[in-house]
mmCIF file of C-alpha atoms and ligand atoms in Angstrom:
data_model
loop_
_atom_site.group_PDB
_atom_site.id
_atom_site.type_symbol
_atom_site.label_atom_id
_atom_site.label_comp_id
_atom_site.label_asym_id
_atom_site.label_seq_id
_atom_site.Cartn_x
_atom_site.Cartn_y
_atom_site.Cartn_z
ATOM 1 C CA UNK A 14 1.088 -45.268 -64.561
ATOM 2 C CA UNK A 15 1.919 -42.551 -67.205
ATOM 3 C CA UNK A 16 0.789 -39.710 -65.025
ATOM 4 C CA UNK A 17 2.759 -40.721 -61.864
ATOM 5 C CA UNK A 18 5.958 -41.499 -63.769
ATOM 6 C CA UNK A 19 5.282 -37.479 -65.192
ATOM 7 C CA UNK A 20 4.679 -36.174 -62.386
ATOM 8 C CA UNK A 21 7.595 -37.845 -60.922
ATOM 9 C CA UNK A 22 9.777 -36.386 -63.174
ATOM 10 C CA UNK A 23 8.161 -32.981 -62.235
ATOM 11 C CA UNK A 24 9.033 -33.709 -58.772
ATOM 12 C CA UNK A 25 12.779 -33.823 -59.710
ATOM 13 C CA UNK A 26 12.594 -30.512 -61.471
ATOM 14 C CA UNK A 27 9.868 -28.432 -58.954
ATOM 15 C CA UNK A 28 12.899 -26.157 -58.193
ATOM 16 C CA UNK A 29 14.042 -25.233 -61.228
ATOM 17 C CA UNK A 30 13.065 -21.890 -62.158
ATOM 18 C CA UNK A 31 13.714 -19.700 -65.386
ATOM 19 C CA UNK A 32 13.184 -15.939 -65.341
ATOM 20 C CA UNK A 33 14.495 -12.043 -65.924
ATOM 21 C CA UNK A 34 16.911 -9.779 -63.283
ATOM 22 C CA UNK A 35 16.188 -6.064 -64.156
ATOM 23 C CA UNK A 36 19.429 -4.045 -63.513
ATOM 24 C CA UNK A 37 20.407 -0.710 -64.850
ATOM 25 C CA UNK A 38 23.025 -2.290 -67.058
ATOM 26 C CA UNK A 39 20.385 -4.455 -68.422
ATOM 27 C CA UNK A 40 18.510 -7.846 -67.796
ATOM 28 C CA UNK A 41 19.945 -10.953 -67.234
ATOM 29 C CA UNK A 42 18.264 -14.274 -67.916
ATOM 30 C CA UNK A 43 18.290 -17.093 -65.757
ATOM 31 C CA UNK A 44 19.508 -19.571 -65.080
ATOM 32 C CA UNK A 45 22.802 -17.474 -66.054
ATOM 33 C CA UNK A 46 25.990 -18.355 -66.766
ATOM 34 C CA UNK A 47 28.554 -15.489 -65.843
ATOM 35 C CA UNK A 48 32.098 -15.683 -67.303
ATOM 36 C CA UNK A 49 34.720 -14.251 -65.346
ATOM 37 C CA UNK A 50 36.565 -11.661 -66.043
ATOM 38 C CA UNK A 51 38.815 -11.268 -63.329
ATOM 39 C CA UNK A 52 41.150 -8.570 -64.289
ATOM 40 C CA UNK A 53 38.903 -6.211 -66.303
ATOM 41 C CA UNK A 54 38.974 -8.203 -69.200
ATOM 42 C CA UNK A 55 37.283 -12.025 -70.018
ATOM 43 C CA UNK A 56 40.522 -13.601 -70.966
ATOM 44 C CA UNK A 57 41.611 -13.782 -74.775
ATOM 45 C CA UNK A 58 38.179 -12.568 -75.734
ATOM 46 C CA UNK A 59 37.020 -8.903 -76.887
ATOM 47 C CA UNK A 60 33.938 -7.702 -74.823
ATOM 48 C CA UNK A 61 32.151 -7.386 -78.043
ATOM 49 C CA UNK A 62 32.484 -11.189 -78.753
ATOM 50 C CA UNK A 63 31.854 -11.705 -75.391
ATOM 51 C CA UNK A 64 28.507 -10.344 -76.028
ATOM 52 C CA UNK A 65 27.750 -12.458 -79.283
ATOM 53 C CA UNK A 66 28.128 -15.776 -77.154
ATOM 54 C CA UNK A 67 25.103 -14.543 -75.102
ATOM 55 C CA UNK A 68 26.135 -13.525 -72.083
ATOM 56 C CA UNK A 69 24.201 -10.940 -70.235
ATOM 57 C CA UNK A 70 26.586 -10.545 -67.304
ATOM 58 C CA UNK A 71 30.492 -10.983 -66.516
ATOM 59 C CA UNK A 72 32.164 -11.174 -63.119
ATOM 60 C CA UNK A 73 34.776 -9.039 -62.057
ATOM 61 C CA UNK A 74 37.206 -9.230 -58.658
ATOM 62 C CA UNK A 75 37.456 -6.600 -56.111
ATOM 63 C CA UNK A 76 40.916 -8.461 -55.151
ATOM 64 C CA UNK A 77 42.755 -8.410 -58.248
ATOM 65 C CA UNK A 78 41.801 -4.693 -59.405
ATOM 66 C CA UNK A 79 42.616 -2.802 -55.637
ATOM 67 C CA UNK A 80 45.911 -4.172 -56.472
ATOM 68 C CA UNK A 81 46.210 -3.088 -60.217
ATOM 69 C CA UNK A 82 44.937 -0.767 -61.365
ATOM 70 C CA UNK A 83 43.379 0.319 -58.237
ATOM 71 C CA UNK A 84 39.789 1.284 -57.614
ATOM 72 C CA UNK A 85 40.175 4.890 -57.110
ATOM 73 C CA UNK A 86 41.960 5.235 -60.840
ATOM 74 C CA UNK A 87 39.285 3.227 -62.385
ATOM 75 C CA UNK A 88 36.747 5.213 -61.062
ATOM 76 C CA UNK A 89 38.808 8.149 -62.172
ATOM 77 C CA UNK A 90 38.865 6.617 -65.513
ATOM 78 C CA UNK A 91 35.245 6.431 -65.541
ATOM 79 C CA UNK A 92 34.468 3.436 -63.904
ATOM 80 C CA UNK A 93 35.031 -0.080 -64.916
ATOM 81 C CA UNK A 94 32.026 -0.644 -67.226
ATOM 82 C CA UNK A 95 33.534 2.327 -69.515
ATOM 83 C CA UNK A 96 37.235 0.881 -68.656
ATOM 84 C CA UNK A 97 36.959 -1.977 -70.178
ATOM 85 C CA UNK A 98 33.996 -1.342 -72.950
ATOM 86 C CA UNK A 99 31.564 -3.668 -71.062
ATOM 87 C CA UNK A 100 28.349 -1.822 -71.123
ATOM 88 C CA UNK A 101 25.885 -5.207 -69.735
ATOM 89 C CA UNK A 102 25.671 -5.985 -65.743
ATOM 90 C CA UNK A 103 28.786 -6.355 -64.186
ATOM 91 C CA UNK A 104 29.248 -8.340 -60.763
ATOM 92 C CA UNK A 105 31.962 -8.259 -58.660
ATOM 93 C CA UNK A 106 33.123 -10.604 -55.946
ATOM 94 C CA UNK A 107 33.928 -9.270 -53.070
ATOM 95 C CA UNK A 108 37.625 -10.541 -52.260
ATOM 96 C CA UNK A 109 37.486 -12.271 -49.252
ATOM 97 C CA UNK A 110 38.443 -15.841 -51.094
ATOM 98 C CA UNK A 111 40.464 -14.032 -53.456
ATOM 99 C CA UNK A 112 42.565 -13.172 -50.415
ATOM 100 C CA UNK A 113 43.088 -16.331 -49.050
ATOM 101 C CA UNK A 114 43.752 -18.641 -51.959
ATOM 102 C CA UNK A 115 46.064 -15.552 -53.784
ATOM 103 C CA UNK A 116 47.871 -13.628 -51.404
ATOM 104 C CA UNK A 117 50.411 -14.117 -49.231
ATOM 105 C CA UNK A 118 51.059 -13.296 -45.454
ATOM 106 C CA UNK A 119 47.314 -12.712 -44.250
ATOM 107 C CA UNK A 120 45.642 -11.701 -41.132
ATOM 108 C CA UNK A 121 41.899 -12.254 -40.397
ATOM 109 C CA UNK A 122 40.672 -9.570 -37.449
ATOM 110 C CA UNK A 123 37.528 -8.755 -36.595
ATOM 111 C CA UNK A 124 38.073 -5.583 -38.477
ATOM 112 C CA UNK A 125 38.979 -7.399 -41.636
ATOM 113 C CA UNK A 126 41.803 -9.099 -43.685
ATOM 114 C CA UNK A 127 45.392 -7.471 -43.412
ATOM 115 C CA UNK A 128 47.326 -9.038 -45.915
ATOM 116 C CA UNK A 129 50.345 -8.590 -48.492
ATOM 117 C CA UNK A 130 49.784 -8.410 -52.407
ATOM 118 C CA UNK A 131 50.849 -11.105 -54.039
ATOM 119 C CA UNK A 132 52.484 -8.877 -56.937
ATOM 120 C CA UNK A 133 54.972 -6.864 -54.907
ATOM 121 C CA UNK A 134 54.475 -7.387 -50.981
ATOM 122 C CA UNK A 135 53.045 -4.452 -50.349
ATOM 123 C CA UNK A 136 50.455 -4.259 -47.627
ATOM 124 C CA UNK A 137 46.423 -3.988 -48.026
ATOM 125 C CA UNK A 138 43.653 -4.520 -45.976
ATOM 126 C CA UNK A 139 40.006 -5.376 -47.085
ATOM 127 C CA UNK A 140 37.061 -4.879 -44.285
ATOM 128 C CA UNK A 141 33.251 -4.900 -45.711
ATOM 129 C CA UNK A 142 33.528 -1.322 -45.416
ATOM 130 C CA UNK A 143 36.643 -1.311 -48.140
ATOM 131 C CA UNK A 144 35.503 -3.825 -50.279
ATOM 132 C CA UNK A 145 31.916 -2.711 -50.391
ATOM 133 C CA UNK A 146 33.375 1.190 -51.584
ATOM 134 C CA UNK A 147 35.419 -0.396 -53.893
ATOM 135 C CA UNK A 148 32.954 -2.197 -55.789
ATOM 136 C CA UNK A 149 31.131 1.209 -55.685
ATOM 137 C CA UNK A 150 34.007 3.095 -56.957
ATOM 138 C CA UNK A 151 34.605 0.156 -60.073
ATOM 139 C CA UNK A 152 30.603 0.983 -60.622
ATOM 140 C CA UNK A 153 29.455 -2.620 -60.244
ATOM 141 C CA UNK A 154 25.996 -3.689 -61.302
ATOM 142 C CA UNK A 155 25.691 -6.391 -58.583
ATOM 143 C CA UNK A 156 28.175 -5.887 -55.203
ATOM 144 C CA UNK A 157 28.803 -9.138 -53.330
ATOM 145 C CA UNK A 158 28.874 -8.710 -49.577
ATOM 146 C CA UNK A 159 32.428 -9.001 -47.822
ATOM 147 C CA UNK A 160 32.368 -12.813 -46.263
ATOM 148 C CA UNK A 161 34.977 -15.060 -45.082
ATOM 149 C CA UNK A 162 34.910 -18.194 -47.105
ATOM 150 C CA UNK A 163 34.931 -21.525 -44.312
ATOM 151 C CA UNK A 164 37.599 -23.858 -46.291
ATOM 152 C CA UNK A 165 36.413 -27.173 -46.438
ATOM 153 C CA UNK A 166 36.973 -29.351 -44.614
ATOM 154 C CA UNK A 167 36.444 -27.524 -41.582
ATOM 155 C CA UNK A 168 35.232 -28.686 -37.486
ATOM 156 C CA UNK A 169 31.713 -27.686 -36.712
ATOM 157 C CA UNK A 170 33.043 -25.206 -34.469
ATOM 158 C CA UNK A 171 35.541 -23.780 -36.959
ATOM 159 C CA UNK A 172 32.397 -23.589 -39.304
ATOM 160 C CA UNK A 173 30.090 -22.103 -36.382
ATOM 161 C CA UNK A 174 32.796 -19.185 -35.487
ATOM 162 C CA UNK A 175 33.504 -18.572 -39.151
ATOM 163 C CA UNK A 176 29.958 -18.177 -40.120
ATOM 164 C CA UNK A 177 29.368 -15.775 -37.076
ATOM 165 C CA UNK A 178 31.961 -13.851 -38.669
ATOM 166 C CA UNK A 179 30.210 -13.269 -42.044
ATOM 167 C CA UNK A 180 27.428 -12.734 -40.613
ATOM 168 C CA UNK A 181 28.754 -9.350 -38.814
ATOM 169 C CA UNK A 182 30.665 -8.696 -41.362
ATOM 170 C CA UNK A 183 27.840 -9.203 -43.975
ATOM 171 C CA UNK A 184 25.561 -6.629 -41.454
ATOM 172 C CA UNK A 185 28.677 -3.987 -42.262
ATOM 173 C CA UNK A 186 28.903 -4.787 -45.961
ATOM 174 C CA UNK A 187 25.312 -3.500 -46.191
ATOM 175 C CA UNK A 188 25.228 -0.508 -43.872
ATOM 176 C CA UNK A 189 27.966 0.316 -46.113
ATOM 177 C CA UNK A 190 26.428 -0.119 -49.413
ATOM 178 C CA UNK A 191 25.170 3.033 -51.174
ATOM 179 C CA UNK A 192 21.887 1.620 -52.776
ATOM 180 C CA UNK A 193 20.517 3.011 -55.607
ATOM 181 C CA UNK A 194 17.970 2.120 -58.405
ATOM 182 C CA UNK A 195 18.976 -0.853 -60.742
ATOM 183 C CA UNK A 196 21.895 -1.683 -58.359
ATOM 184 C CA UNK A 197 21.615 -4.264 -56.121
ATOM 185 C CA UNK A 198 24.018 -6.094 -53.126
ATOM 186 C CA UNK A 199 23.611 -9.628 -52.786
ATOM 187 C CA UNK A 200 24.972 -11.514 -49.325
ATOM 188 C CA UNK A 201 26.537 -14.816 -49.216
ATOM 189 C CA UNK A 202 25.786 -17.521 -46.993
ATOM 190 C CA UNK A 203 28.301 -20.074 -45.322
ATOM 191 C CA UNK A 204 28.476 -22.557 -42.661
ATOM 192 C CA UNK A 205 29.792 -25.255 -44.279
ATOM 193 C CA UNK A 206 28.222 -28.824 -44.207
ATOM 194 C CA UNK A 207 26.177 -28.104 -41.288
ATOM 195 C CA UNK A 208 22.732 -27.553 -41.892
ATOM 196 C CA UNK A 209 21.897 -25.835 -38.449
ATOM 197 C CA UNK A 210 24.822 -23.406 -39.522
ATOM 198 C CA UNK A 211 23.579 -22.905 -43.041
ATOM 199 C CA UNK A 212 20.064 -21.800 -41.988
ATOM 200 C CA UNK A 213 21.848 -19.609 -39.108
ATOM 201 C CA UNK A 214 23.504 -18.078 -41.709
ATOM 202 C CA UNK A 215 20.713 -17.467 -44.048
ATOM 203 C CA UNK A 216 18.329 -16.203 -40.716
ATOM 204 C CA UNK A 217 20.963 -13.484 -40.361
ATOM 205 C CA UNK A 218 21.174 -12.379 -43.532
ATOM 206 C CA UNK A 219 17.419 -12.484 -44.579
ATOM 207 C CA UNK A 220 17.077 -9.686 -41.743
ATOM 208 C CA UNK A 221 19.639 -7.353 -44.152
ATOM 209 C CA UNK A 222 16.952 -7.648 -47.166
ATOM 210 C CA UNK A 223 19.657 -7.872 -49.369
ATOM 211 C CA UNK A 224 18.536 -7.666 -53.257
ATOM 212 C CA UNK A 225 19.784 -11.191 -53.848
ATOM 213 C CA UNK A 226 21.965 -14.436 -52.192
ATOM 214 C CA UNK A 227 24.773 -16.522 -53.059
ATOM 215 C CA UNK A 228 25.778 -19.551 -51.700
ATOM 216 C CA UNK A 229 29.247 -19.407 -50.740
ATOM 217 C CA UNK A 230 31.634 -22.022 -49.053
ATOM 218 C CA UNK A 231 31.038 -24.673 -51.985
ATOM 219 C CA UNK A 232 33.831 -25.563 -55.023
ATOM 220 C CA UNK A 233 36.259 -25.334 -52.586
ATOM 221 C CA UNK A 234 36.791 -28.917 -52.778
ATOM 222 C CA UNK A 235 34.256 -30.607 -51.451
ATOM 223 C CA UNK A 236 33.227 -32.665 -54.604
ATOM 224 C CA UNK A 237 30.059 -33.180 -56.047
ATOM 225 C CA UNK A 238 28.074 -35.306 -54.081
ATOM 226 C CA UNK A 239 28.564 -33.313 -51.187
ATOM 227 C CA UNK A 240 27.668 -30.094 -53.064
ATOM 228 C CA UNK A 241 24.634 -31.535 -53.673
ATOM 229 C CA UNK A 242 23.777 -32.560 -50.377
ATOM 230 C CA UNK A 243 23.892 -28.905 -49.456
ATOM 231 C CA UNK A 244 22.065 -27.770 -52.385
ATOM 232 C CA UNK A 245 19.254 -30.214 -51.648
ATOM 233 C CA UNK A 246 18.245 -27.491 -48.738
ATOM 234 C CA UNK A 247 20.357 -24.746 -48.612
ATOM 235 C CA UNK A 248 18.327 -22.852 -51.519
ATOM 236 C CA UNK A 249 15.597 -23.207 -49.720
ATOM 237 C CA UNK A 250 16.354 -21.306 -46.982
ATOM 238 C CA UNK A 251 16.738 -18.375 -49.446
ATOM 239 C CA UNK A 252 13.878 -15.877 -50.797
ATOM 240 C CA UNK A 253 12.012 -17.261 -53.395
ATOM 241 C CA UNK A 254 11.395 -14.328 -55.115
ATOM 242 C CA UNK A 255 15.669 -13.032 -54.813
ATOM 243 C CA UNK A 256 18.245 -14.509 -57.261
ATOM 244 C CA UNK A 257 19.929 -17.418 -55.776
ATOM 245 C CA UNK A 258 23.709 -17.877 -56.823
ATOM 246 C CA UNK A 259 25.934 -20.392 -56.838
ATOM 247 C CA UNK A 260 29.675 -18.970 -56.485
ATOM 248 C CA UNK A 261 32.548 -20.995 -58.410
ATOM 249 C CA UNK A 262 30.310 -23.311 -60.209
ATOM 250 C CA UNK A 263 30.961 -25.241 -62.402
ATOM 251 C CA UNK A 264 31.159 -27.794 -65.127
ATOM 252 C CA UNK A 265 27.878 -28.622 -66.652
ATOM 253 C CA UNK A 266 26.741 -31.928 -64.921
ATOM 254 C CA UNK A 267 27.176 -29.578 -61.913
ATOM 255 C CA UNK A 268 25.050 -26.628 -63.418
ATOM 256 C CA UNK A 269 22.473 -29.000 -64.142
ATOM 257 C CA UNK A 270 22.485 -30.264 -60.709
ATOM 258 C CA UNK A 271 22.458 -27.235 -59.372
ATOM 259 C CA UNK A 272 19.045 -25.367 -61.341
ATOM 260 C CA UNK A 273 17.695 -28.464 -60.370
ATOM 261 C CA UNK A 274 18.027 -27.808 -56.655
ATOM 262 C CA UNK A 275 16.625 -23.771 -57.739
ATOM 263 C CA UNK A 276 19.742 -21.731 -58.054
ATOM 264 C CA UNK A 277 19.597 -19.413 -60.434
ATOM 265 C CA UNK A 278 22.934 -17.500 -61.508
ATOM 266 C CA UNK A 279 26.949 -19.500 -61.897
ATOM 267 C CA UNK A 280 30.169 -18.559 -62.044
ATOM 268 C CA UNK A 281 33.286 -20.089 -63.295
ATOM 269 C CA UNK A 282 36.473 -20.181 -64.792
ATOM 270 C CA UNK A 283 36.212 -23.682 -66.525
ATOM 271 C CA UNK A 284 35.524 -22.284 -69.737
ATOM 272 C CA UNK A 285 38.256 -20.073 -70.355
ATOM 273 C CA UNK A 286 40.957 -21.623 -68.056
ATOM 274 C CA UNK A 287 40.362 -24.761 -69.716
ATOM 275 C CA UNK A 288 40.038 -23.637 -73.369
ATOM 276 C CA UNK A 289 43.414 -21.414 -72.928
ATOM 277 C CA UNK A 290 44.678 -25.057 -71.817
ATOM 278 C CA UNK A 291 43.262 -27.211 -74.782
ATOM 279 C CA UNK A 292 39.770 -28.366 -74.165
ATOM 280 C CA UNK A 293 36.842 -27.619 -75.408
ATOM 281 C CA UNK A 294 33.561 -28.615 -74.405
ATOM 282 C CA UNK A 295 31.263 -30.329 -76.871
ATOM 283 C CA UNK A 296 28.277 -32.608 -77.502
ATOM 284 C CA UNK A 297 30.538 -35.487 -77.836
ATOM 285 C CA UNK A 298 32.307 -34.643 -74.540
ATOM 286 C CA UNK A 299 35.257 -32.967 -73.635
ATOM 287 C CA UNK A 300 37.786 -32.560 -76.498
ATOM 288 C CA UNK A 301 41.814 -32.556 -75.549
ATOM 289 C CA UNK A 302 42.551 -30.652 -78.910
ATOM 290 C CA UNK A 303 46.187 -31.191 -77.841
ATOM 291 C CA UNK A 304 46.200 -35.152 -78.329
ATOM 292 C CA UNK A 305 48.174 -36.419 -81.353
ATOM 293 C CA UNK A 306 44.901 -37.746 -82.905
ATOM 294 C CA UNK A 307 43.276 -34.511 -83.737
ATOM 295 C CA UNK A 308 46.412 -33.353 -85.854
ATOM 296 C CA UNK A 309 45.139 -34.354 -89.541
ATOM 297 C CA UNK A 310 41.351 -33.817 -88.388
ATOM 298 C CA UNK A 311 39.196 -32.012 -90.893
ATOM 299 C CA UNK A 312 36.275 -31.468 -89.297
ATOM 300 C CA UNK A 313 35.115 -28.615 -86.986
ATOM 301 C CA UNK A 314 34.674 -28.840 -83.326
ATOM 302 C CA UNK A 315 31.153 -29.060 -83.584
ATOM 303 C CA UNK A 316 29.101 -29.214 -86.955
ATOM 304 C CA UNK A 317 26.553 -27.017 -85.949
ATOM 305 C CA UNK A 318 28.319 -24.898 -82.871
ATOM 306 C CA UNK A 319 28.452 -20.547 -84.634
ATOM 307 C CA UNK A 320 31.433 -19.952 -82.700
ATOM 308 C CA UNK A 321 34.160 -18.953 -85.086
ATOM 309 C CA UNK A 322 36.240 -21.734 -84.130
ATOM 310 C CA UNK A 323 33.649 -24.510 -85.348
ATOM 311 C CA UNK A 324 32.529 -21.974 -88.449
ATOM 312 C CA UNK A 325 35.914 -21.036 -89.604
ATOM 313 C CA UNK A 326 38.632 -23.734 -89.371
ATOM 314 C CA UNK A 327 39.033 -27.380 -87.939
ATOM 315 C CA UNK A 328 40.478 -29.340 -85.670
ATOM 316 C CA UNK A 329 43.709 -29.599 -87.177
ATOM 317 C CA UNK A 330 44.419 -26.040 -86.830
ATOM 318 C CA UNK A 331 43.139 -25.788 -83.634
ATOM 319 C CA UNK A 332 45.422 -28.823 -82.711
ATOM 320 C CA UNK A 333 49.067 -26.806 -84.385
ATOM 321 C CA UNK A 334 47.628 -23.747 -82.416
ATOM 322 C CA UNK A 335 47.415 -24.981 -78.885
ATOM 323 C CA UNK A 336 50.341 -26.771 -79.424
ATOM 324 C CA UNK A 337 52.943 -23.936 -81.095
ATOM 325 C CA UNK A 338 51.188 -21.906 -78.008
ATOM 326 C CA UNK A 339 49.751 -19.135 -81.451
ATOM 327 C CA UNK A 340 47.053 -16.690 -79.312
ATOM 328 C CA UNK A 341 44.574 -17.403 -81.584
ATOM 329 C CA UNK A 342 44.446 -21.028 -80.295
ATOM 330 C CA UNK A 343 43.445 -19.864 -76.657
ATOM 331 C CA UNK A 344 41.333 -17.291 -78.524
ATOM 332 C CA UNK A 345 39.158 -19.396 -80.666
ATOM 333 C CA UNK A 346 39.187 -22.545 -77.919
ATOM 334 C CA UNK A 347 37.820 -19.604 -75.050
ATOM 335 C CA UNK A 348 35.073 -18.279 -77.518
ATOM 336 C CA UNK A 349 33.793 -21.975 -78.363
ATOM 337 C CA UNK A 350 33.727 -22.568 -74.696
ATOM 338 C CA UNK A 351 31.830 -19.945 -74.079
ATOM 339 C CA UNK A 352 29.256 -20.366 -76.653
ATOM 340 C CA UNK A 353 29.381 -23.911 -75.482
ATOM 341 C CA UNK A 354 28.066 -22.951 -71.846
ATOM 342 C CA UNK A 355 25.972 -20.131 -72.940
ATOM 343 C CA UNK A 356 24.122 -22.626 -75.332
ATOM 344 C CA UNK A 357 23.371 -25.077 -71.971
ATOM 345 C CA UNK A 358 22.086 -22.038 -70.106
ATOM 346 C CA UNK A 359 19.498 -21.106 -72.657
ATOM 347 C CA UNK A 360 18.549 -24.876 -73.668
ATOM 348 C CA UNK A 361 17.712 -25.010 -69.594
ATOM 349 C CA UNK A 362 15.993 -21.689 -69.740
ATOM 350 C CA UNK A 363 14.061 -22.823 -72.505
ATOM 351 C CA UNK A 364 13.183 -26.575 -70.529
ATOM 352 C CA UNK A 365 12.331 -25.185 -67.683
ATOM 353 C CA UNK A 366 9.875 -23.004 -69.810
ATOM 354 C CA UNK A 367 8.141 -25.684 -71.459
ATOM 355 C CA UNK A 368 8.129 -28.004 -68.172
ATOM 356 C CA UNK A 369 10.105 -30.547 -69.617
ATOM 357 C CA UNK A 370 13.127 -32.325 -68.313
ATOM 358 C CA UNK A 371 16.475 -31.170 -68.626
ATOM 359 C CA UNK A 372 18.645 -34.086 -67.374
ATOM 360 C CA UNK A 373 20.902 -34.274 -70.424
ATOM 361 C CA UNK A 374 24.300 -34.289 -69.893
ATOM 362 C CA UNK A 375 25.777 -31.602 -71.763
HETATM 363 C C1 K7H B 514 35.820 -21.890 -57.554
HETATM 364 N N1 K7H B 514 35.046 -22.074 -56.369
HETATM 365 C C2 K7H B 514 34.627 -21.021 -55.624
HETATM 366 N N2 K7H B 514 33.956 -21.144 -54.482
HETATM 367 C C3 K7H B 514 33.737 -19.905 -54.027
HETATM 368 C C4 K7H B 514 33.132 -19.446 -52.860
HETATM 369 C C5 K7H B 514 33.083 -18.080 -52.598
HETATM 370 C C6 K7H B 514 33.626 -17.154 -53.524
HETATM 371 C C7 K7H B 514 34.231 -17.617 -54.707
HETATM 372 C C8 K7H B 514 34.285 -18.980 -54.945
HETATM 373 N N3 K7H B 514 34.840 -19.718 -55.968
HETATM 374 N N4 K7H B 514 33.600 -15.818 -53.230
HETATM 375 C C9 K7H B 514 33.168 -15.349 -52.056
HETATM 376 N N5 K7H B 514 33.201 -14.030 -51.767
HETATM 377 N N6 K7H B 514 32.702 -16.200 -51.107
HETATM 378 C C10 K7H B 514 32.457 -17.582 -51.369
HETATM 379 ZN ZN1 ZN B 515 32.128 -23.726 -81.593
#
């Protein structure tokens, strides 16, 4: 009847959750959507217009700024917050996937990752002790522990050893974290597919009372369906009172997915990457401004989207842009994406708020 069929839908959604992270940079509503800013700076977007989209939080990469400008200068220079004129939670990743999907000639020890900089050779090394007083010399809001992220596929043994590993490196990352008030250190979990490793993983690093937990070892390929399989118990073995976040992810449908399974903070380049390259996310589905059929077309990319690219000029010009390769076009494509995604996050928010279901497809 009419009250199972509700509650039934309930069911589907009991693990969504909305609510507030208090940092000292600020408070960030989730479920959150954090746009990356990998090199100190969101890509083709001022910080300022970063903050008019609606998001309370950007991620930045230990990997890429060791390398240039270096953490030490940064800090010199004030830290990166005051670097780059973001003044709102910053979170940095830690570097171990940077590592191994950027640079070249690695080495994993015990100790850490020895490897050579994909800009000029030279050679680095990142350990949880490094990474973890790096992200304390940029001044990051949130710290990610220093893992090694299992590539998928991997054996159950490769997976086992792997997760063993971030496990004693994730018990270094926070001896070496200096904690202080509105700062926090979240650990990330691995292990794969296998759900005897994933909980092994999460036992270990529930004992380290870290502020908050991602779930790493997923986007790297493993597609969808599989993703999900995870997330149908892995955020469950996390505190249900600590963020839960869901590194690399994702298009919308897998957003969705994922605050449905009770993950609460995402990351992803999608947005930007893909505006820069032409498409732009929209209630009618993803838009390839670049195709021939969008040249004479008067109309905005969305009616009622605030983003200057839907207020200000039309398709057609956002068509000759991408396609004469003008800045502005990977300007104005970036900031509707990102008011695109930042829209989704607080439509959930505000679901999950009122109980009601939130299985659109964006
Ligand atoms: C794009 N997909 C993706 N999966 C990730 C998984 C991890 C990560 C970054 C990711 N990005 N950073 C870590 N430090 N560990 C796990
Ligand atoms: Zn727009």
């Amino acid at each position: 009847d009419e009250r199972k069929i509700i509650a039934k839908a309930h069911d589907k959604y009991k693990k969504a959750r909305a609510g507030i992270i208090n940092t000292r940079h600020g408070q960030i509503h989730t479920p959150a959507f954090m746009p990356v800013g990998t090199k100190g700076t969101v890509k083709a977007m001022l910080p300022e217009s970063v903050q008019t989209t609606g998001a309370d939080i950007i991620l930045g990469n230990t990997y890429h700024l060791m390398l240039q400008p270096g953490a030490k200068r940064v800090f010199k220079l004030g830290g990166l917050h005051k670097f780059m004129n973001w003044s709102k939670p910053l979170l940095t990743d830690s570097g171990g996937f940077q590592v191994m999907s950027l640079s070249k000639l690695r080495k994993i020890t015990e100790e850490g990752v020895i490897f050579n900089s994909h800009i000029d050779g030279s050679k680095f090394m990142l350990s949880p002790e490094s990474s973890t007083e790096i992200q304390y010399l940029l001044g990051s809001t949130i710290t990610m522990a220093f893992d090694e992220c299992t590539p998928y596929p991997s054996t159950y043994e490769q997976a086992k050893s792997s997760m063993e590993l971030t496990s004693r490196w994730a018990k270094r990352s926070r001896k070496a974290f200096y904690s202080r008030d509105g700062y926090g250190q979240f650990g990330i979990i691995q292990g794969s597919i296998y759900n005897d490793l994933r909980l092994k993983s999460a036992l270990d690093l529930i004992e380290l009372d870290f502020e908050g937990y991602a779930i790493g070892g997923l986007a790297v390929g493993e597609g969808q369906e599989l993703m999900f399989k995870v997330l149908d118990y892995a955020p469950d073995l996390l505190p249900i009172n600590k963020p839960r976040y869901l590194m690399g992810v994702g298009k919308p449908a897998d957003i969705i997915g994922a605050v449905q399974r009770g993950i609460d903070m995402f990351d992803c380049v999608i947005p930007t990457r893909s505006g820069r390259n032409g498409q732009a996310f929209t209630k009618y589905g993803v838009v390839n401004i670049r195709n021939s059929k969008y040249k004479e077309d008067n109309t905005p990319l969305e009616e009622d989207c605030l983003c200057p690219a839907c207020k200000n000029y039309t398709k057609a010009y956002l068509h000759y842009l991408v396609k004469v390769k003008e800045i502005l076009g990977a300007m104005l494509m970036t900031w509707h994406n990102l008011m695109y995604f930042q829209k989704l996050m607080l439509r959930i928010r505000e679901y999950i708020a009122q109980g009601k279901d939130f299985d659109f497809i964006s």
